[in-house]
Coordinates of C-alpha atoms in Angstrom, one line a residue:
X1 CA 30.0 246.5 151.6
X2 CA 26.8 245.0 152.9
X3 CA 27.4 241.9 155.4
X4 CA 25.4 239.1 157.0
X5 CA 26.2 237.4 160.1
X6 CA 25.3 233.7 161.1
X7 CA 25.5 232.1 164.4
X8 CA 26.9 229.0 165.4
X9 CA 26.8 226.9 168.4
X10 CA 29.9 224.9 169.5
X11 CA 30.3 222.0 172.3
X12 CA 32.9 222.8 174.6
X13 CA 33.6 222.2 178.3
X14 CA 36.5 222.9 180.3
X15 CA 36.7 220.1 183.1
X16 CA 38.1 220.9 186.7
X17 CA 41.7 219.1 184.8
X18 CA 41.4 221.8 182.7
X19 CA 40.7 219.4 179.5
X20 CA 38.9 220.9 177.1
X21 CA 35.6 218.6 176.2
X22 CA 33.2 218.9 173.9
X23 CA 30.0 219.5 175.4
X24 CA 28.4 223.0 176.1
X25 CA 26.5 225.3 173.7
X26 CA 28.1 229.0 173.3
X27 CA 27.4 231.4 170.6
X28 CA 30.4 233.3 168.1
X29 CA 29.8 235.3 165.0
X30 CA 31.1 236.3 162.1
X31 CA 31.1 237.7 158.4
X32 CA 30.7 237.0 155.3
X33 CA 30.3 239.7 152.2
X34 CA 26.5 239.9 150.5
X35 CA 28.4 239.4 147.5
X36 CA 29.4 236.1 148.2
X37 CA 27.2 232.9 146.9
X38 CA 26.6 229.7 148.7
X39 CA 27.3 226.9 146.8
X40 CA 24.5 224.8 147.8
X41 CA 21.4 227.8 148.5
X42 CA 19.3 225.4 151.0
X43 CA 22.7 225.3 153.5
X44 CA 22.0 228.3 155.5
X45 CA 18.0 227.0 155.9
X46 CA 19.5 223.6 157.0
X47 CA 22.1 224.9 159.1
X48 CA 25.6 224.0 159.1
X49 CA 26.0 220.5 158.6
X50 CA 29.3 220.9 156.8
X51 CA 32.9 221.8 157.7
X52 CA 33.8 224.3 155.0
X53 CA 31.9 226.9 152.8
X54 CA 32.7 227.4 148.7
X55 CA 31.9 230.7 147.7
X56 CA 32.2 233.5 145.1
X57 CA 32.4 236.8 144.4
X58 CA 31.0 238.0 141.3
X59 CA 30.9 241.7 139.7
X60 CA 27.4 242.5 139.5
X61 CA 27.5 244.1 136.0
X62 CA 29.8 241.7 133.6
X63 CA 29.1 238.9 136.2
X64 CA 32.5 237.6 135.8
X65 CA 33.6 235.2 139.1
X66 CA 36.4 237.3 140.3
X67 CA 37.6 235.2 143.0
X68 CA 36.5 231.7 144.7
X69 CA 37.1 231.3 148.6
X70 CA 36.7 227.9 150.4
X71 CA 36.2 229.0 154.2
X72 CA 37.2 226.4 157.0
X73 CA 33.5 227.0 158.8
X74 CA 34.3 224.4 161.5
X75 CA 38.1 225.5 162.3
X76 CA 36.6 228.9 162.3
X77 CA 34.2 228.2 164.9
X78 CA 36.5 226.5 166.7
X79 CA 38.4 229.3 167.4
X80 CA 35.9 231.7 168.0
X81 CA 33.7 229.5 170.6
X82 CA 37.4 228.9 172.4
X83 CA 37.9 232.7 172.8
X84 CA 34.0 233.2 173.9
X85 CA 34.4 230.3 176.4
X86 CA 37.9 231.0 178.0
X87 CA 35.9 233.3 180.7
X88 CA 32.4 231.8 180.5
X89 CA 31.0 229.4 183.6
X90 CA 29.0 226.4 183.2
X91 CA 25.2 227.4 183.0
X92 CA 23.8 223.6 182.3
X93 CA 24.8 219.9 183.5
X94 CA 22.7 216.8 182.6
X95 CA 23.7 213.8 185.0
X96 CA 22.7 210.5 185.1
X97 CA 21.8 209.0 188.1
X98 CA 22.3 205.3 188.9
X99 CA 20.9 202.9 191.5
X100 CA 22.7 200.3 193.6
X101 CA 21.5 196.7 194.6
X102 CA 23.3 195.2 197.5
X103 CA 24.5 192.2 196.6
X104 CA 24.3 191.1 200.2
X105 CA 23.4 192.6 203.5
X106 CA 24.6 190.9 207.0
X107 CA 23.0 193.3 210.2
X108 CA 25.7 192.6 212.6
X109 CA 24.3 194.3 215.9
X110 CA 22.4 197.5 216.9
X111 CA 24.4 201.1 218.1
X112 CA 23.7 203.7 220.9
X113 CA 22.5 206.1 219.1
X114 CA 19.5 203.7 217.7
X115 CA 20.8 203.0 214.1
X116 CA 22.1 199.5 213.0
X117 CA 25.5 198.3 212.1
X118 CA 25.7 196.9 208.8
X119 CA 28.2 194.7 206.2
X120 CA 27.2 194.8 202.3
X121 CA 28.3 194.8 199.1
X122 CA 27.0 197.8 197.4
X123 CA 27.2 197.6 193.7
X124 CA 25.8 200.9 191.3
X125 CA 23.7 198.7 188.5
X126 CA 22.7 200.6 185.1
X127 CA 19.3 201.6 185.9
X128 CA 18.9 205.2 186.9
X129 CA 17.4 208.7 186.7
X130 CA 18.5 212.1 185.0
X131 CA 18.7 215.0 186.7
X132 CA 19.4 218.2 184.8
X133 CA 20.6 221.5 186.3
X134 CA 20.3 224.7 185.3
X135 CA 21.9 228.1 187.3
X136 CA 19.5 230.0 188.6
X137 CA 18.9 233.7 188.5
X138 CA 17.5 233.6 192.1
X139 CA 19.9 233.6 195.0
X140 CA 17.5 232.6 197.7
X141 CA 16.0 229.4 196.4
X142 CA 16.8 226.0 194.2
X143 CA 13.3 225.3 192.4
X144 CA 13.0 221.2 191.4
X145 CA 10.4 220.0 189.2
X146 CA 9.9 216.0 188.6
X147 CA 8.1 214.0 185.8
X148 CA 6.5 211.6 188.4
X149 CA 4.0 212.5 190.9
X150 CA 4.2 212.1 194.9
X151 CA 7.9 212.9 195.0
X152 CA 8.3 216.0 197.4
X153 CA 9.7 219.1 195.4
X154 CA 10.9 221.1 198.6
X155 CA 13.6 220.4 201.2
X156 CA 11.8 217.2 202.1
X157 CA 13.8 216.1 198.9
X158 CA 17.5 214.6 199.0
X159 CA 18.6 216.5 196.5
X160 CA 17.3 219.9 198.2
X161 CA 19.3 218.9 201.1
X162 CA 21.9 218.3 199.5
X163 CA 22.3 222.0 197.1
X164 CA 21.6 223.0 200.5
X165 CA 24.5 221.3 202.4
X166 CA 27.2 222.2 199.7
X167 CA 26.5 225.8 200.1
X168 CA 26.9 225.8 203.8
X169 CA 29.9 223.2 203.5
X170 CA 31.3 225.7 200.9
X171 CA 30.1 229.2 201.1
X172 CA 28.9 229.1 197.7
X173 CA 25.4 230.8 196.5
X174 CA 25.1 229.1 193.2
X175 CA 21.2 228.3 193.0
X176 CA 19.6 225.9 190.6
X177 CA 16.8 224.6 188.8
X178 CA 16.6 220.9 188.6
X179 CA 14.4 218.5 187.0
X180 CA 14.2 214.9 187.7
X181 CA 13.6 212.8 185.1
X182 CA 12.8 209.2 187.9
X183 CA 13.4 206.0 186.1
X184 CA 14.3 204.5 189.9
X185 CA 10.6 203.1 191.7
X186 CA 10.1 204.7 195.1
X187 CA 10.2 202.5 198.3
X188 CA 12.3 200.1 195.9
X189 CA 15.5 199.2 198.2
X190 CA 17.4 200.4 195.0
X191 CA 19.4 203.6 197.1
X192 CA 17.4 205.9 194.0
X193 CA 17.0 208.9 196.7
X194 CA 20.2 208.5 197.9
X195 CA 22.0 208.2 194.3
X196 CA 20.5 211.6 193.0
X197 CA 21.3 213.4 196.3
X198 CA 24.9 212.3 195.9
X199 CA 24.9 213.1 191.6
X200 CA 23.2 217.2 193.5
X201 CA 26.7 217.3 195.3
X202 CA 28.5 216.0 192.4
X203 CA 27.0 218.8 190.3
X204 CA 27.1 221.5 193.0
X205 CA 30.9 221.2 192.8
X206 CA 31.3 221.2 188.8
X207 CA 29.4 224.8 189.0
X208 CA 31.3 225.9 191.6
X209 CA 34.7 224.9 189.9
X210 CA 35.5 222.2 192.0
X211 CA 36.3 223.5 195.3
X212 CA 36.0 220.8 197.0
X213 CA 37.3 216.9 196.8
X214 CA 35.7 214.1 196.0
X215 CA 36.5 212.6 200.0
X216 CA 35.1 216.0 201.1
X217 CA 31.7 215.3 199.4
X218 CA 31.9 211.9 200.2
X219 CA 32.4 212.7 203.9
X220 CA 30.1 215.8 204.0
X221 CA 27.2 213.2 202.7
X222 CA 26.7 210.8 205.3
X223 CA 25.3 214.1 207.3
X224 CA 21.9 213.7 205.4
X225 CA 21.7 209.6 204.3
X226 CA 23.6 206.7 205.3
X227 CA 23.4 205.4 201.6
X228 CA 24.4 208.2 200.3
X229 CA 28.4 208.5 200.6
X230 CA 28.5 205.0 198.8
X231 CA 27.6 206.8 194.8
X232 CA 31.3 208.8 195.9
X233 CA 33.3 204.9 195.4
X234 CA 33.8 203.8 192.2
X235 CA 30.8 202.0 192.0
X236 CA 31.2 198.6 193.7
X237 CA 32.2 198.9 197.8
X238 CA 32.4 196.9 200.9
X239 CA 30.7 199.3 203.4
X240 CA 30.0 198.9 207.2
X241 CA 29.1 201.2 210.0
X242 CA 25.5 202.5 209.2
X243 CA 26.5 202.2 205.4
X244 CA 28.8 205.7 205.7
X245 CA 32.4 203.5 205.9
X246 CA 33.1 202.9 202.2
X247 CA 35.6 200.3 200.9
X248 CA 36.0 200.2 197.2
X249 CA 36.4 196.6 196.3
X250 CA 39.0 195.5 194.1
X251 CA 37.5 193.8 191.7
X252 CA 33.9 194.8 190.6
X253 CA 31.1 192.2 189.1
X254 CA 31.3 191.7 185.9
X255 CA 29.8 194.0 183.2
X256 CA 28.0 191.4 181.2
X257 CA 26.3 189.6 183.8
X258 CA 22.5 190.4 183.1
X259 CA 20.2 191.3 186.0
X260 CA 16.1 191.4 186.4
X261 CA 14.6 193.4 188.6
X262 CA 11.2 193.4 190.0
X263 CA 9.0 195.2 192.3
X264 CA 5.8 195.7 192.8
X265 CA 3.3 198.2 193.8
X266 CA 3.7 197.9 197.0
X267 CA 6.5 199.5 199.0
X268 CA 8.2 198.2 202.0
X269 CA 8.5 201.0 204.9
X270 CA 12.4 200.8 206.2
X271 CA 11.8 202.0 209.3
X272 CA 8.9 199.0 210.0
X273 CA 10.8 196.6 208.6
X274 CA 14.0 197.6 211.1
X275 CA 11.3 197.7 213.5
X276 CA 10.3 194.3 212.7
X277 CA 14.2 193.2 212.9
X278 CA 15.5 191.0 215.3
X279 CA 19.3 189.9 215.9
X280 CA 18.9 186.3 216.6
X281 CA 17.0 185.7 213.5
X282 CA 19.9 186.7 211.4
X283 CA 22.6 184.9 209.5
X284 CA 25.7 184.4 211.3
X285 CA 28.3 183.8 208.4
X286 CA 31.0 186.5 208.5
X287 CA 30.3 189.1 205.6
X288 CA 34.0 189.1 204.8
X289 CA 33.7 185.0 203.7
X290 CA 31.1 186.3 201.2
X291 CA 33.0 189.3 200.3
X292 CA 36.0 186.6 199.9
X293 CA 33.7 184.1 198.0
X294 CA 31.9 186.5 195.2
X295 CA 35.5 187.7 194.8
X296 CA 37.1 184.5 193.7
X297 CA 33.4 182.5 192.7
X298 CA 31.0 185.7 191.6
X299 CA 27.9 186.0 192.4
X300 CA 25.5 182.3 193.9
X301 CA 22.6 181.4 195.7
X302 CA 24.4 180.9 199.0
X303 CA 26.2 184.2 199.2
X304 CA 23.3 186.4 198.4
X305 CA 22.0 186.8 202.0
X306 CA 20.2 189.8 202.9
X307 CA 19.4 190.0 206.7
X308 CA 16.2 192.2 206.5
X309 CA 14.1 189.8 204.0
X310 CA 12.6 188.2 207.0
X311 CA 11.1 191.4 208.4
X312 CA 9.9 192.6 204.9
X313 CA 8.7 189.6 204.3
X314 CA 6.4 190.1 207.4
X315 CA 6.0 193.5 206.2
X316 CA 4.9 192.2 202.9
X317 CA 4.2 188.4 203.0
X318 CA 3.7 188.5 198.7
X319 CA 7.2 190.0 198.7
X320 CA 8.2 186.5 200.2
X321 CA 5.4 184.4 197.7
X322 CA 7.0 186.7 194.5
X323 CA 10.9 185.5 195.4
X324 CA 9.7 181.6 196.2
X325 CA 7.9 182.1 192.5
X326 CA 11.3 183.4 191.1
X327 CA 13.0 181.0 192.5
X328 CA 11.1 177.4 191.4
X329 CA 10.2 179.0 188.0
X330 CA 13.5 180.2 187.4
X331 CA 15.3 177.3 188.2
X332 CA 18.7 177.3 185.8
X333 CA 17.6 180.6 184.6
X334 CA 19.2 182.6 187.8
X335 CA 22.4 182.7 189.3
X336 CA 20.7 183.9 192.8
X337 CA 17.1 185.4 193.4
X338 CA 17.3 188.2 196.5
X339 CA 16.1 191.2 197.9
X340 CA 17.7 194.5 197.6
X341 CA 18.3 196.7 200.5
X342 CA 14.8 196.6 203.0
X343 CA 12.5 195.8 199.7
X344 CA 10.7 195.7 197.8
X345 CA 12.7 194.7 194.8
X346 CA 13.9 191.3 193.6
X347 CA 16.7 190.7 192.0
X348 CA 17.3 187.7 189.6
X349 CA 20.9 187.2 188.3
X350 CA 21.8 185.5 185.8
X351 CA 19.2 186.8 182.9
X352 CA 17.6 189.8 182.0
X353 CA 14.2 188.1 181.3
X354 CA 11.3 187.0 184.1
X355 CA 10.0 184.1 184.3
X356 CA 6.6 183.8 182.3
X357 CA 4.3 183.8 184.9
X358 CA 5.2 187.3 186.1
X359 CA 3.2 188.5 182.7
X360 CA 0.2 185.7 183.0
X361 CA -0.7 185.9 186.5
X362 CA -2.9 189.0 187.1
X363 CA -1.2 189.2 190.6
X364 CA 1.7 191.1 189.0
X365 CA -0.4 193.0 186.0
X366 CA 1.4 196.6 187.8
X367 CA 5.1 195.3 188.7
X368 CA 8.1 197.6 187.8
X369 CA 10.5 195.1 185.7
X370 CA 13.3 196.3 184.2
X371 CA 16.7 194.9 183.0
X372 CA 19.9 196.0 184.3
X373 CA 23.6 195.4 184.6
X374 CA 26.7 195.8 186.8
X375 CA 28.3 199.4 186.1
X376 CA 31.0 201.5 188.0
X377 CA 32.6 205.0 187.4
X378 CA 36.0 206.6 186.0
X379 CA 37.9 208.5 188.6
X380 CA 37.5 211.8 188.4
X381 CA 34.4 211.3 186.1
X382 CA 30.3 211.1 187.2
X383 CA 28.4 207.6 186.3
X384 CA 27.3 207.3 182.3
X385 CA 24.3 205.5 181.4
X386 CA 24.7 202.5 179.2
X387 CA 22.8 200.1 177.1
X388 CA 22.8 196.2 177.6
X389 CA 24.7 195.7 174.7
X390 CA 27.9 198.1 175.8
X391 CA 27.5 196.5 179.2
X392 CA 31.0 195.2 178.8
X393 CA 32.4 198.2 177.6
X394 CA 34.7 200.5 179.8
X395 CA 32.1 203.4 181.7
X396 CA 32.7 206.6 180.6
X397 CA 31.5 210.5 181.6
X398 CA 28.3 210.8 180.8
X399 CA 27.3 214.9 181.6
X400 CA 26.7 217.0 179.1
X401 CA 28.0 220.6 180.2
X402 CA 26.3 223.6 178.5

């Protein structure tokens, strides 16, 4: 007896916990007699949108049904995608990749070997990139591709340096091909670089199987950015040193508290505005009262201090115009109006809208705006992107495995 086969894709992914998820595409097969009759003739050119098949078998000369058979399509594919998988590796991961505002930033005196010593409150906020990986056939290379242009596509790139780190941390030759989807502006103060070279190490490890911990990536990520180790908290973190000494913080910032962010054109360079940077022009309130104060009062005007807005402010003296602007027109509108990291973003808190004159005045015709919100991460599970409206809802794993 003549048969035909169909094919079927099936959403399955085995986690390092060894739950099953559904996520990855892998093919199964099987048969069904030419003799047998579709119900519905169109379902085979719409594909299988349905969990079981009717069919009969008919003698071909009286035409009499002779028997009727209701197949179980999805159980059946089920159980063939879990035999085809039990062996297979991961060949695709989609991640997203958040940014971080720091809530505040205290500069608290300068170290031998030329770096800073800092004391912020890092906090991931829903805006972000997404960075899909592939496996590559080549085992001498990672090849990256980006949608925006300027961003360098060799080992310039964080996330080069970083496929590059976990194969000499791990002795792995898995070898990729990546493509950055950037949401995140450039030169922003928003940790964008830093966030997608610490989702590369996350997804490094998911290929590999998970060989090594999340405090191992963590650690291993302070080699190539100070920013960097912060993505491997939970989201929200008291961090000091150079940034590289991560403290998750208790009790993160609210979900639902809307955020505006806005930057424009121009970027702030962080090495002149740390060159512009001198100790006796900043604050001198201990970063643990403000870590103590959010914590019990949330986020105000006061406790949003960011030591390095006077040097970017040189750097940039509209950076300093743009946040005066925010401020007076704002007034009632945000909880606190600051800069994030060394510039040159603004942060309003409080509402996800600007204030009117950022779309009349021709001065700011080309800012970046966008709307954002407080997120943080699962253990055990990579950052999810979210809309405003599920701000308030519990974050969940957002890669899709294939």
């Amino acid at each position: 007896m003549a048969s035909s086969n169909f094919i079927c894709s099936h959403h399955i992914y085995s986690s390092c916990n060894g739950k099953i998820h559904s996520n990855s595409f892998k093919k199964a097969s099987f048969s069904i007699p030419s003799s047998y009759k579709f119900k519905h003739a169109s379902c085979s050119e719409r594909g299988f949108r349905f969990s079981r098949i009717r069919a009969t078998a008919s003698d071909s000369k009286t035409g009499r049904k002779q028997v009727q058979v209701v197949y179980d399509i999805e159980d059946k594919f089920n159980k063939l995608a879990d035999e085809v998988d039990k062996n297979s590796g991961m060949s695709r991961l989609t991640l997203f990749s958040p940014c971080k505002i720091n809530v505040f930033l205290r500069i608290t005196g300068k170290r031998e070997d030329g770096f800073h010593d800092l004391a912020s409150l890092f906090h991931v906020i829903s805006l972000g990139d997404k960075i899909k990986f592939s496996l590559s056939p080549s085992k001498s290379s990672d090849r990256l591709s980006t949608n925006v242009p300027g961003v360098p596509l060799d080992d310039r790139n964080l996330i080069i340096k970083a496929l590059n780190l976990f194969r000499k941390k791990t002795g792995t030759d898995n070898y990729f091909w990546i493509h950055l989807d950037k949401k995140v502006p450039t030169g922003a103060g928003l940790g964008g670089g830093s966030s997608n070279a610490a989702t590369a190490l996350w997804a490094a490890n998911q290929f590999s199987g998970c060989v090594a911990a999340e405090t191992e990536l963590q650690e291993w990520s302070g080699e190539i950015g100070s920013d960097i180790p912060f993505f491997f908290s939970h989201g929200a973190a008291y961090c000091t040193g150079r940034g590289e000494i991560v403290e998750d913080i208790l009790k993160p910032l609210p979900f639902d508290v809307p955020l505006v962010l806005i930057k424009p054109q121009e970027a702030c360079s962080t090495a002149e505005v740390y060159k512009r940077l001198t100790l006796d022009r900043t604050s001198k309130v201990d970063p643990l009262t403000l870590l103590e104060k959010i914590s019990r009062s949330g986020i105000s005007q006061d406790v949003c201090i960011n030591d390095l807005e006077p040097p970017a402010f040189e750097v940039l003296p509209s950076l300093k115009r743009l946040k005066q602007r925010l401020i007076a027109a704002g007034r009632g509108q945000y909880d606190a109006v600051f800069m994030s990291g060394s510039g040159s973003t603004i942060v309003g808190v409080g509402s996800p809208d600007p204030p009117q004159f950022i779309y009349d005045d021709d001065e700011y015709k080309d800012v970046f705006l966008s709307e954002a919100s407080f997120i943080t991460r699962a253990e055990n599970q990579w950052y999810t992107e979210v809309s405003m409206e599920a701000a308030s809802s519990p974050m969940e794993f957002s890669g899709s495995i294939e």
